Short mmCIF file of C-alpha atoms in Angstrom, two decimals:
data_model
loop_
_atom_site.label_atom_id
_atom_site.label_comp_id
_atom_site.label_asym_id
_atom_site.label_seq_id
_atom_site.Cartn_x
_atom_site.Cartn_y
_atom_site.Cartn_z
CA UNK J 1 -20.91 -9.87 24.16
CA UNK J 2 -18.23 -8.95 26.68
CA UNK J 3 -20.29 -9.84 29.73
CA UNK J 4 -21.18 -13.23 28.23
CA UNK J 5 -17.51 -13.90 27.44
CA UNK J 6 -16.50 -13.07 30.99
CA UNK J 7 -19.32 -15.06 32.60
CA UNK J 8 -18.58 -18.16 30.56
CA UNK J 9 -14.79 -17.66 30.48
CA UNK J 10 -14.74 -18.13 26.74
CA UNK J 11 -12.48 -17.01 23.93
CA UNK J 12 -13.72 -14.82 21.10
CA UNK J 13 -11.46 -14.49 18.08
CA UNK J 14 -11.82 -11.28 16.11
CA UNK J 15 -9.99 -9.61 13.27
CA UNK J 16 -10.13 -5.84 12.97
CA UNK J 17 -8.14 -2.80 11.98
CA UNK J 18 -9.90 -0.66 14.58
CA UNK J 19 -7.53 -0.54 17.55
CA UNK J 20 -10.02 1.23 19.83
CA UNK J 21 -12.31 -1.78 19.37
CA UNK J 22 -9.47 -4.12 20.33
CA UNK J 23 -8.70 -2.08 23.45
CA UNK J 24 -12.36 -2.21 24.50
CA UNK J 25 -12.90 -5.93 23.84
CA UNK J 26 -9.68 -7.85 24.21
CA UNK J 27 -7.34 -8.88 26.97
CA UNK J 28 -4.90 -10.71 24.65
CA UNK J 29 -3.69 -9.27 21.35
CA UNK J 30 -1.76 -10.55 18.35
CA UNK J 31 -0.62 -7.77 16.03
CA UNK J 32 0.13 -8.79 12.44
CA UNK J 33 1.78 -6.64 9.80
CA UNK J 34 2.36 -7.78 6.22
CA UNK J 35 1.61 -11.39 7.23
CA UNK J 36 4.10 -11.46 10.10
CA UNK J 37 3.30 -11.48 13.82
CA UNK J 38 4.93 -8.39 15.34
CA UNK J 39 3.44 -8.78 18.85
CA UNK J 40 1.67 -11.49 20.85
CA UNK J 41 0.92 -10.41 24.41
CA UNK J 42 -1.77 -9.31 26.78
CA UNK J 43 -3.12 -5.83 26.17
CA UNK J 44 -1.63 -4.70 29.46
CA UNK J 45 1.71 -6.33 28.60
CA UNK J 46 1.89 -4.40 25.33
CA UNK J 47 1.06 -1.15 27.11
CA UNK J 48 3.63 -1.83 29.85
CA UNK J 49 6.38 -2.51 27.30
CA UNK J 50 5.89 0.73 25.40
CA UNK J 51 6.00 4.42 26.21
CA UNK J 52 2.93 4.77 23.97
CA UNK J 53 -0.47 4.73 25.64
CA UNK J 54 -2.75 3.68 22.78
CA UNK J 55 -2.67 0.40 20.90
CA UNK J 56 -2.70 2.36 17.65
CA UNK J 57 0.56 4.09 18.67
CA UNK J 58 2.09 0.80 19.80
CA UNK J 59 1.23 -0.80 16.44
CA UNK J 60 2.77 2.11 14.54
CA UNK J 61 5.89 1.94 16.71
CA UNK J 62 6.27 -1.82 16.10
CA UNK J 63 5.73 -1.54 12.35
CA UNK J 64 7.45 1.73 11.48
CA UNK J 65 10.63 -0.06 10.35
CA UNK J 66 8.92 -2.83 8.34
CA UNK J 67 9.55 -2.44 4.65
CA UNK J 68 11.84 0.58 5.10
CA UNK J 69 15.10 -1.01 3.98
#
């Protein structure tokens, strides 16, 4: 699927909880937690803006404060 997407320059929208899958397939990511968008950036942009290396760690970092009032 990835080679077809790249050849045809097309968008594929996917919803998953498996961050390794997102890292392998996507170049743009929207992270949603409890119905709210917590990040909307390129995969590389998210990685550049965080000391964390994995998308899973970035998601946890961005959502660790949500609901902890």
